[in-house]
Amino acid sequence: MSRTRWVARLCREEAGTGMVPALGSVAILLTCLLFVIQLTGNLYVHSLVSSAGADAVETVSRQPDNLDAAIVDADQNLRSVLGAHGDMSTDWRVVEREGVDFVELDISSPSPLRLFGGASNSLPFSTVHRTLSAPLEVVS
């Protein structure tokens, strides 16, 4: 007497769906998300430093008679406007280009966002370096 045995076939649609590939996908997604957050935060800090620095340079350029005091005031105001991002080095100077005096501000600062720890230094936009200038206004 011969018996027929029915065996369930493996469904091909379910092949490869396991816990490990799903966890790997989630890990890749979270890494990409952290990178995007780091990049967005660094771009925000760059924009903030550029805007505040441009305002400081314009303020100093409007006061050519009292330049040293204007630079000290503008530098203090710049650091207070930037708040936590104000930990930076600034270099103010007056340069002449084609017979016109310019006030120049050189700003260098590490970005305070460190989501990836020490590896953040190798990411794009990890340091802020801006050179801003404005012509000194001549009072007649």
Short mmCIF file of N, CA and C in Angstrom, two decimals:
data_model
loop_
_atom_site.label_atom_id
_atom_site.label_comp_id
_atom_site.label_asym_id
_atom_site.label_seq_id
_atom_site.Cartn_x
_atom_site.Cartn_y
_atom_site.Cartn_z
N MET A 1 0.81 -1.15 0.00
CA MET A 1 0.00 0.00 0.00
C MET A 1 0.88 1.25 0.00
N SER A 2 0.67 2.05 -0.93
CA SER A 2 1.49 3.23 -1.10
C SER A 2 0.75 4.45 -0.54
N ARG A 3 1.47 5.17 0.24
CA ARG A 3 0.87 6.38 0.82
C ARG A 3 1.42 7.61 0.11
N THR A 4 0.55 8.53 -0.09
CA THR A 4 0.97 9.80 -0.67
C THR A 4 1.12 10.80 0.48
N ARG A 5 2.25 11.42 0.50
CA ARG A 5 2.53 12.38 1.57
C ARG A 5 2.57 13.78 0.99
N TRP A 6 1.81 14.67 1.56
CA TRP A 6 1.77 16.06 1.11
C TRP A 6 2.77 16.87 1.94
N VAL A 7 3.61 17.57 1.27
CA VAL A 7 4.61 18.41 1.94
C VAL A 7 4.34 19.85 1.52
N ALA A 8 4.30 20.72 2.52
CA ALA A 8 4.06 22.14 2.21
C ALA A 8 5.28 22.72 1.51
N ARG A 9 5.02 23.46 0.47
CA ARG A 9 6.10 24.11 -0.26
C ARG A 9 6.50 25.40 0.45
N LEU A 10 7.78 25.73 0.36
CA LEU A 10 8.25 27.00 0.91
C LEU A 10 7.79 28.12 -0.01
N CYS A 11 7.27 29.13 0.58
CA CYS A 11 6.83 30.28 -0.19
C CYS A 11 8.05 31.13 -0.53
N ARG A 12 8.27 31.43 -1.78
CA ARG A 12 9.45 32.21 -2.18
C ARG A 12 9.35 33.67 -1.74
N GLU A 13 8.15 34.19 -1.50
CA GLU A 13 7.99 35.59 -1.10
C GLU A 13 8.56 35.85 0.29
N GLU A 14 8.61 34.84 1.12
CA GLU A 14 9.10 35.02 2.48
C GLU A 14 10.58 34.74 2.62
N ALA A 15 11.23 34.33 1.58
CA ALA A 15 12.65 34.02 1.65
C ALA A 15 13.46 35.28 1.90
N GLY A 16 14.36 35.25 2.85
CA GLY A 16 15.24 36.37 3.13
C GLY A 16 14.69 37.41 4.07
N THR A 17 13.48 37.26 4.55
CA THR A 17 12.95 38.23 5.49
C THR A 17 13.21 37.71 6.89
N GLY A 18 14.21 38.27 7.50
CA GLY A 18 14.58 37.84 8.83
C GLY A 18 14.89 39.01 9.72
N MET A 19 15.25 38.71 10.93
CA MET A 19 15.53 39.75 11.91
C MET A 19 16.84 40.49 11.59
N VAL A 20 17.86 39.77 11.16
CA VAL A 20 19.17 40.39 10.92
C VAL A 20 19.11 41.41 9.78
N PRO A 21 18.53 41.09 8.62
CA PRO A 21 18.45 42.12 7.57
C PRO A 21 17.61 43.33 7.99
N ALA A 22 16.56 43.09 8.75
CA ALA A 22 15.73 44.21 9.20
C ALA A 22 16.50 45.11 10.15
N LEU A 23 17.25 44.51 11.09
CA LEU A 23 18.06 45.31 12.02
C LEU A 23 19.18 46.05 11.28
N GLY A 24 19.76 45.41 10.28
CA GLY A 24 20.78 46.07 9.49
C GLY A 24 20.22 47.28 8.76
N SER A 25 19.04 47.14 8.22
CA SER A 25 18.40 48.27 7.53
C SER A 25 18.10 49.42 8.48
N VAL A 26 17.64 49.09 9.67
CA VAL A 26 17.36 50.13 10.67
C VAL A 26 18.66 50.82 11.09
N ALA A 27 19.73 50.06 11.26
CA ALA A 27 21.02 50.65 11.63
C ALA A 27 21.52 51.61 10.55
N ILE A 28 21.39 51.22 9.30
CA ILE A 28 21.81 52.09 8.19
C ILE A 28 20.94 53.35 8.15
N LEU A 29 19.66 53.20 8.35
CA LEU A 29 18.75 54.35 8.36
C LEU A 29 19.10 55.32 9.48
N LEU A 30 19.36 54.80 10.68
CA LEU A 30 19.71 55.68 11.80
C LEU A 30 21.05 56.38 11.60
N THR A 31 22.02 55.69 11.00
CA THR A 31 23.31 56.32 10.70
C THR A 31 23.13 57.45 9.70
N CYS A 32 22.36 57.23 8.67
CA CYS A 32 22.09 58.29 7.69
C CYS A 32 21.35 59.46 8.33
N LEU A 33 20.42 59.16 9.21
CA LEU A 33 19.67 60.20 9.90
C LEU A 33 20.58 61.04 10.79
N LEU A 34 21.48 60.39 11.53
CA LEU A 34 22.44 61.14 12.36
C LEU A 34 23.35 62.02 11.51
N PHE A 35 23.79 61.51 10.36
CA PHE A 35 24.63 62.31 9.47
C PHE A 35 23.88 63.54 8.98
N VAL A 36 22.63 63.38 8.61
CA VAL A 36 21.82 64.51 8.13
C VAL A 36 21.61 65.52 9.24
N ILE A 37 21.36 65.05 10.46
CA ILE A 37 21.19 65.97 11.60
C ILE A 37 22.47 66.74 11.85
N GLN A 38 23.62 66.05 11.83
CA GLN A 38 24.92 66.71 12.03
C GLN A 38 25.16 67.77 10.95
N LEU A 39 24.91 67.42 9.70
CA LEU A 39 25.13 68.34 8.59
C LEU A 39 24.20 69.55 8.68
N THR A 40 22.93 69.32 8.99
CA THR A 40 21.97 70.41 9.11
C THR A 40 22.35 71.35 10.25
N GLY A 41 22.74 70.79 11.38
CA GLY A 41 23.16 71.62 12.51
C GLY A 41 24.39 72.44 12.19
N ASN A 42 25.37 71.83 11.51
CA ASN A 42 26.58 72.56 11.14
C ASN A 42 26.29 73.67 10.14
N LEU A 43 25.40 73.42 9.19
CA LEU A 43 25.02 74.48 8.25
C LEU A 43 24.31 75.63 8.96
N TYR A 44 23.50 75.30 9.97
CA TYR A 44 22.84 76.34 10.76
C TYR A 44 23.87 77.19 11.48
N VAL A 45 24.87 76.55 12.09
CA VAL A 45 25.91 77.30 12.80
C VAL A 45 26.69 78.18 11.83
N HIS A 46 27.01 77.67 10.63
CA HIS A 46 27.70 78.49 9.62
C HIS A 46 26.88 79.72 9.26
N SER A 47 25.60 79.53 9.05
CA SER A 47 24.72 80.64 8.70
C SER A 47 24.64 81.66 9.83
N LEU A 48 24.53 81.17 11.04
CA LEU A 48 24.44 82.04 12.21
C LEU A 48 25.71 82.87 12.38
N VAL A 49 26.87 82.23 12.27
CA VAL A 49 28.14 82.93 12.42
C VAL A 49 28.33 83.94 11.29
N SER A 50 27.97 83.58 10.07
CA SER A 50 28.12 84.50 8.94
C SER A 50 27.23 85.73 9.11
N SER A 51 26.01 85.53 9.51
CA SER A 51 25.07 86.64 9.68
C SER A 51 25.50 87.57 10.81
N ALA A 52 25.83 87.01 11.95
CA ALA A 52 26.25 87.83 13.09
C ALA A 52 27.57 88.53 12.80
N GLY A 53 28.49 87.85 12.11
CA GLY A 53 29.77 88.46 11.76
C GLY A 53 29.60 89.61 10.78
N ALA A 54 28.71 89.45 9.80
CA ALA A 54 28.47 90.53 8.84
C ALA A 54 27.88 91.75 9.54
N ASP A 55 26.98 91.53 10.48
CA ASP A 55 26.42 92.65 11.24
C ASP A 55 27.50 93.36 12.05
N ALA A 56 28.40 92.58 12.66
CA ALA A 56 29.47 93.17 13.47
C ALA A 56 30.42 94.00 12.60
N VAL A 57 30.77 93.48 11.43
CA VAL A 57 31.68 94.21 10.53
C VAL A 57 31.02 95.51 10.04
N GLU A 58 29.75 95.45 9.71
CA GLU A 58 29.06 96.66 9.26
C GLU A 58 28.96 97.70 10.37
N THR A 59 28.75 97.25 11.59
CA THR A 59 28.69 98.17 12.73
C THR A 59 30.03 98.88 12.91
N VAL A 60 31.13 98.14 12.82
CA VAL A 60 32.45 98.74 12.98
C VAL A 60 32.76 99.68 11.82
N SER A 61 32.36 99.32 10.61
CA SER A 61 32.69 100.15 9.45
C SER A 61 31.99 101.50 9.48
N ARG A 62 30.91 101.61 10.24
CA ARG A 62 30.19 102.89 10.35
C ARG A 62 30.81 103.84 11.37
N GLN A 63 31.83 103.39 12.10
CA GLN A 63 32.45 104.22 13.14
C GLN A 63 33.95 104.34 12.90
N PRO A 64 34.37 105.00 11.82
CA PRO A 64 35.80 105.06 11.52
C PRO A 64 36.60 105.93 12.48
N ASP A 65 35.94 106.87 13.17
CA ASP A 65 36.67 107.76 14.07
C ASP A 65 37.08 107.07 15.37
N ASN A 66 36.28 106.14 15.84
CA ASN A 66 36.53 105.46 17.11
C ASN A 66 36.63 103.95 16.85
N LEU A 67 37.59 103.57 16.02
CA LEU A 67 37.68 102.21 15.51
C LEU A 67 37.98 101.17 16.59
N ASP A 68 38.94 101.46 17.47
CA ASP A 68 39.33 100.47 18.48
C ASP A 68 38.18 100.16 19.44
N ALA A 69 37.49 101.18 19.91
CA ALA A 69 36.36 100.96 20.82
C ALA A 69 35.22 100.27 20.09
N ALA A 70 35.02 100.60 18.83
CA ALA A 70 33.95 99.97 18.05
C ALA A 70 34.24 98.48 17.85
N ILE A 71 35.51 98.13 17.65
CA ILE A 71 35.88 96.73 17.48
C ILE A 71 35.64 95.95 18.77
N VAL A 72 36.02 96.52 19.90
CA VAL A 72 35.80 95.84 21.19
C VAL A 72 34.31 95.64 21.44
N ASP A 73 33.52 96.69 21.21
CA ASP A 73 32.07 96.57 21.42
C ASP A 73 31.44 95.55 20.46
N ALA A 74 31.84 95.60 19.20
CA ALA A 74 31.28 94.68 18.21
C ALA A 74 31.67 93.23 18.50
N ASP A 75 32.89 93.03 18.98
CA ASP A 75 33.33 91.67 19.31
C ASP A 75 32.55 91.11 20.50
N GLN A 76 32.35 91.94 21.52
CA GLN A 76 31.55 91.50 22.67
C GLN A 76 30.10 91.22 22.26
N ASN A 77 29.55 92.10 21.43
CA ASN A 77 28.18 91.90 20.96
C ASN A 77 28.06 90.64 20.10
N LEU A 78 29.06 90.40 19.26
CA LEU A 78 29.08 89.20 18.41
C LEU A 78 29.05 87.94 19.26
N ARG A 79 29.88 87.89 20.30
CA ARG A 79 29.92 86.71 21.17
C ARG A 79 28.62 86.54 21.95
N SER A 80 28.01 87.64 22.37
CA SER A 80 26.75 87.52 23.11
C SER A 80 25.60 87.09 22.19
N VAL A 81 25.61 87.55 20.94
CA VAL A 81 24.58 87.14 19.98
C VAL A 81 24.70 85.65 19.67
N LEU A 82 25.93 85.16 19.54
CA LEU A 82 26.14 83.76 19.19
C LEU A 82 25.91 82.83 20.37
N GLY A 83 25.96 83.34 21.58
CA GLY A 83 25.68 82.51 22.76
C GLY A 83 26.62 81.33 22.86
N ALA A 84 26.07 80.11 22.85
CA ALA A 84 26.88 78.90 22.99
C ALA A 84 27.83 78.70 21.82
N HIS A 85 27.54 79.30 20.69
CA HIS A 85 28.39 79.17 19.51
C HIS A 85 29.48 80.25 19.48
N GLY A 86 29.56 81.07 20.52
CA GLY A 86 30.50 82.18 20.55
C GLY A 86 31.90 81.82 20.98
N ASP A 87 32.20 80.54 21.19
CA ASP A 87 33.55 80.11 21.56
C ASP A 87 34.39 80.02 20.29
N MET A 88 34.98 81.15 19.91
CA MET A 88 35.68 81.22 18.63
C MET A 88 36.84 82.18 18.74
N SER A 89 37.70 82.16 17.74
CA SER A 89 38.78 83.15 17.68
C SER A 89 38.43 84.17 16.59
N THR A 90 38.63 85.42 16.93
CA THR A 90 38.35 86.49 15.97
C THR A 90 39.61 87.30 15.75
N ASP A 91 39.78 87.78 14.55
CA ASP A 91 40.92 88.61 14.20
C ASP A 91 40.39 89.79 13.39
N TRP A 92 40.46 90.98 13.99
CA TRP A 92 40.00 92.20 13.33
C TRP A 92 41.21 92.91 12.74
N ARG A 93 41.07 93.45 11.56
CA ARG A 93 42.15 94.24 10.95
C ARG A 93 41.57 95.22 9.94
N VAL A 94 42.34 96.24 9.67
CA VAL A 94 41.99 97.22 8.63
C VAL A 94 42.96 97.01 7.48
N VAL A 95 42.44 96.78 6.30
CA VAL A 95 43.27 96.56 5.12
C VAL A 95 42.89 97.58 4.05
N GLU A 96 43.86 97.85 3.18
CA GLU A 96 43.61 98.79 2.09
C GLU A 96 43.60 98.02 0.77
N ARG A 97 42.54 98.25 0.00
CA ARG A 97 42.42 97.64 -1.33
C ARG A 97 42.05 98.73 -2.32
N GLU A 98 42.90 98.95 -3.27
CA GLU A 98 42.67 99.94 -4.33
C GLU A 98 42.33 101.31 -3.77
N GLY A 99 43.05 101.71 -2.74
CA GLY A 99 42.86 103.03 -2.16
C GLY A 99 41.70 103.16 -1.20
N VAL A 100 41.00 102.09 -0.92
CA VAL A 100 39.85 102.12 0.00
C VAL A 100 40.18 101.26 1.21
N ASP A 101 39.93 101.81 2.41
CA ASP A 101 40.16 101.05 3.64
C ASP A 101 38.96 100.16 3.94
N PHE A 102 39.25 98.92 4.29
CA PHE A 102 38.23 97.94 4.64
C PHE A 102 38.47 97.42 6.05
N VAL A 103 37.38 97.18 6.78
CA VAL A 103 37.46 96.47 8.05
C VAL A 103 37.24 95.00 7.73
N GLU A 104 38.16 94.16 8.22
CA GLU A 104 38.06 92.73 7.95
C GLU A 104 37.97 91.96 9.25
N LEU A 105 37.11 90.97 9.28
CA LEU A 105 36.94 90.11 10.44
C LEU A 105 37.16 88.67 9.99
N ASP A 106 38.10 88.00 10.66
CA ASP A 106 38.37 86.59 10.38
C ASP A 106 37.88 85.78 11.58
N ILE A 107 36.92 84.88 11.34
CA ILE A 107 36.33 84.06 12.40
C ILE A 107 36.70 82.61 12.18
N SER A 108 37.20 81.95 13.23
CA SER A 108 37.49 80.52 13.19
C SER A 108 36.91 79.87 14.43
N SER A 109 36.16 78.79 14.22
CA SER A 109 35.52 78.12 15.34
C SER A 109 35.21 76.68 14.99
N PRO A 110 35.44 75.77 15.93
CA PRO A 110 34.95 74.40 15.70
C PRO A 110 33.44 74.39 15.89
N SER A 111 32.77 73.59 15.10
CA SER A 111 31.32 73.49 15.26
C SER A 111 31.00 72.77 16.57
N PRO A 112 30.07 73.30 17.35
CA PRO A 112 29.79 72.69 18.66
C PRO A 112 28.98 71.40 18.58
N LEU A 113 28.46 71.05 17.42
CA LEU A 113 27.66 69.82 17.30
C LEU A 113 28.58 68.63 17.11
N ARG A 114 28.52 67.68 18.02
CA ARG A 114 29.39 66.51 17.98
C ARG A 114 28.57 65.23 18.15
N LEU A 115 27.73 64.90 17.20
CA LEU A 115 26.91 63.68 17.30
C LEU A 115 27.73 62.42 17.08
N PHE A 116 28.82 62.53 16.31
CA PHE A 116 29.64 61.36 16.02
C PHE A 116 30.93 61.34 16.84
N GLY A 117 31.03 62.14 17.89
CA GLY A 117 32.23 62.16 18.72
C GLY A 117 33.43 62.70 17.96
N GLY A 118 34.57 62.03 18.08
CA GLY A 118 35.80 62.47 17.43
C GLY A 118 35.76 62.39 15.92
N ALA A 119 34.90 61.54 15.38
CA ALA A 119 34.79 61.41 13.93
C ALA A 119 34.14 62.63 13.29
N SER A 120 33.53 63.50 14.11
CA SER A 120 32.86 64.68 13.57
C SER A 120 33.83 65.64 12.90
N ASN A 121 35.12 65.61 13.30
CA ASN A 121 36.10 66.52 12.72
C ASN A 121 36.34 66.23 11.24
N SER A 122 36.10 65.00 10.81
CA SER A 122 36.35 64.65 9.41
C SER A 122 35.12 64.84 8.54
N LEU A 123 34.00 65.23 9.13
CA LEU A 123 32.77 65.44 8.36
C LEU A 123 32.80 66.81 7.69
N PRO A 124 32.05 66.98 6.60
CA PRO A 124 31.98 68.29 5.95
C PRO A 124 31.39 69.34 6.90
N PHE A 125 31.86 70.54 6.77
CA PHE A 125 31.36 71.68 7.54
C PHE A 125 31.58 71.51 9.05
N SER A 126 32.63 70.79 9.46
CA SER A 126 32.84 70.58 10.89
C SER A 126 33.52 71.77 11.56
N THR A 127 34.11 72.67 10.79
CA THR A 127 34.68 73.89 11.36
C THR A 127 34.12 75.09 10.61
N VAL A 128 33.98 76.18 11.35
CA VAL A 128 33.50 77.43 10.76
C VAL A 128 34.71 78.32 10.54
N HIS A 129 34.90 78.75 9.32
CA HIS A 129 35.96 79.72 9.02
C HIS A 129 35.38 80.73 8.04
N ARG A 130 35.27 81.96 8.49
CA ARG A 130 34.69 83.02 7.67
C ARG A 130 35.60 84.24 7.71
N THR A 131 35.74 84.90 6.56
CA THR A 131 36.41 86.19 6.48
C THR A 131 35.40 87.16 5.89
N LEU A 132 35.06 88.17 6.67
CA LEU A 132 34.04 89.14 6.27
C LEU A 132 34.68 90.52 6.22
N SER A 133 34.26 91.35 5.28
CA SER A 133 34.83 92.69 5.19
C SER A 133 33.77 93.69 4.76
N ALA A 134 34.02 94.94 5.12
CA ALA A 134 33.14 96.04 4.73
C ALA A 134 34.01 97.29 4.62
N PRO A 135 33.71 98.16 3.65
CA PRO A 135 34.51 99.38 3.52
C PRO A 135 34.23 100.34 4.66
N LEU A 136 35.29 101.01 5.12
CA LEU A 136 35.12 102.04 6.15
C LEU A 136 34.37 103.22 5.55
N GLU A 137 33.36 103.66 6.23
CA GLU A 137 32.59 104.80 5.74
C GLU A 137 33.34 106.08 6.05
N VAL A 138 33.46 106.91 5.03
CA VAL A 138 34.18 108.17 5.17
C VAL A 138 33.19 109.24 5.59
N VAL A 139 33.49 109.89 6.72
CA VAL A 139 32.63 110.96 7.21
C VAL A 139 33.17 112.27 6.67
N SER A 140 32.34 113.00 5.92
CA SER A 140 32.79 114.26 5.32
C SER A 140 32.32 115.43 6.13
#
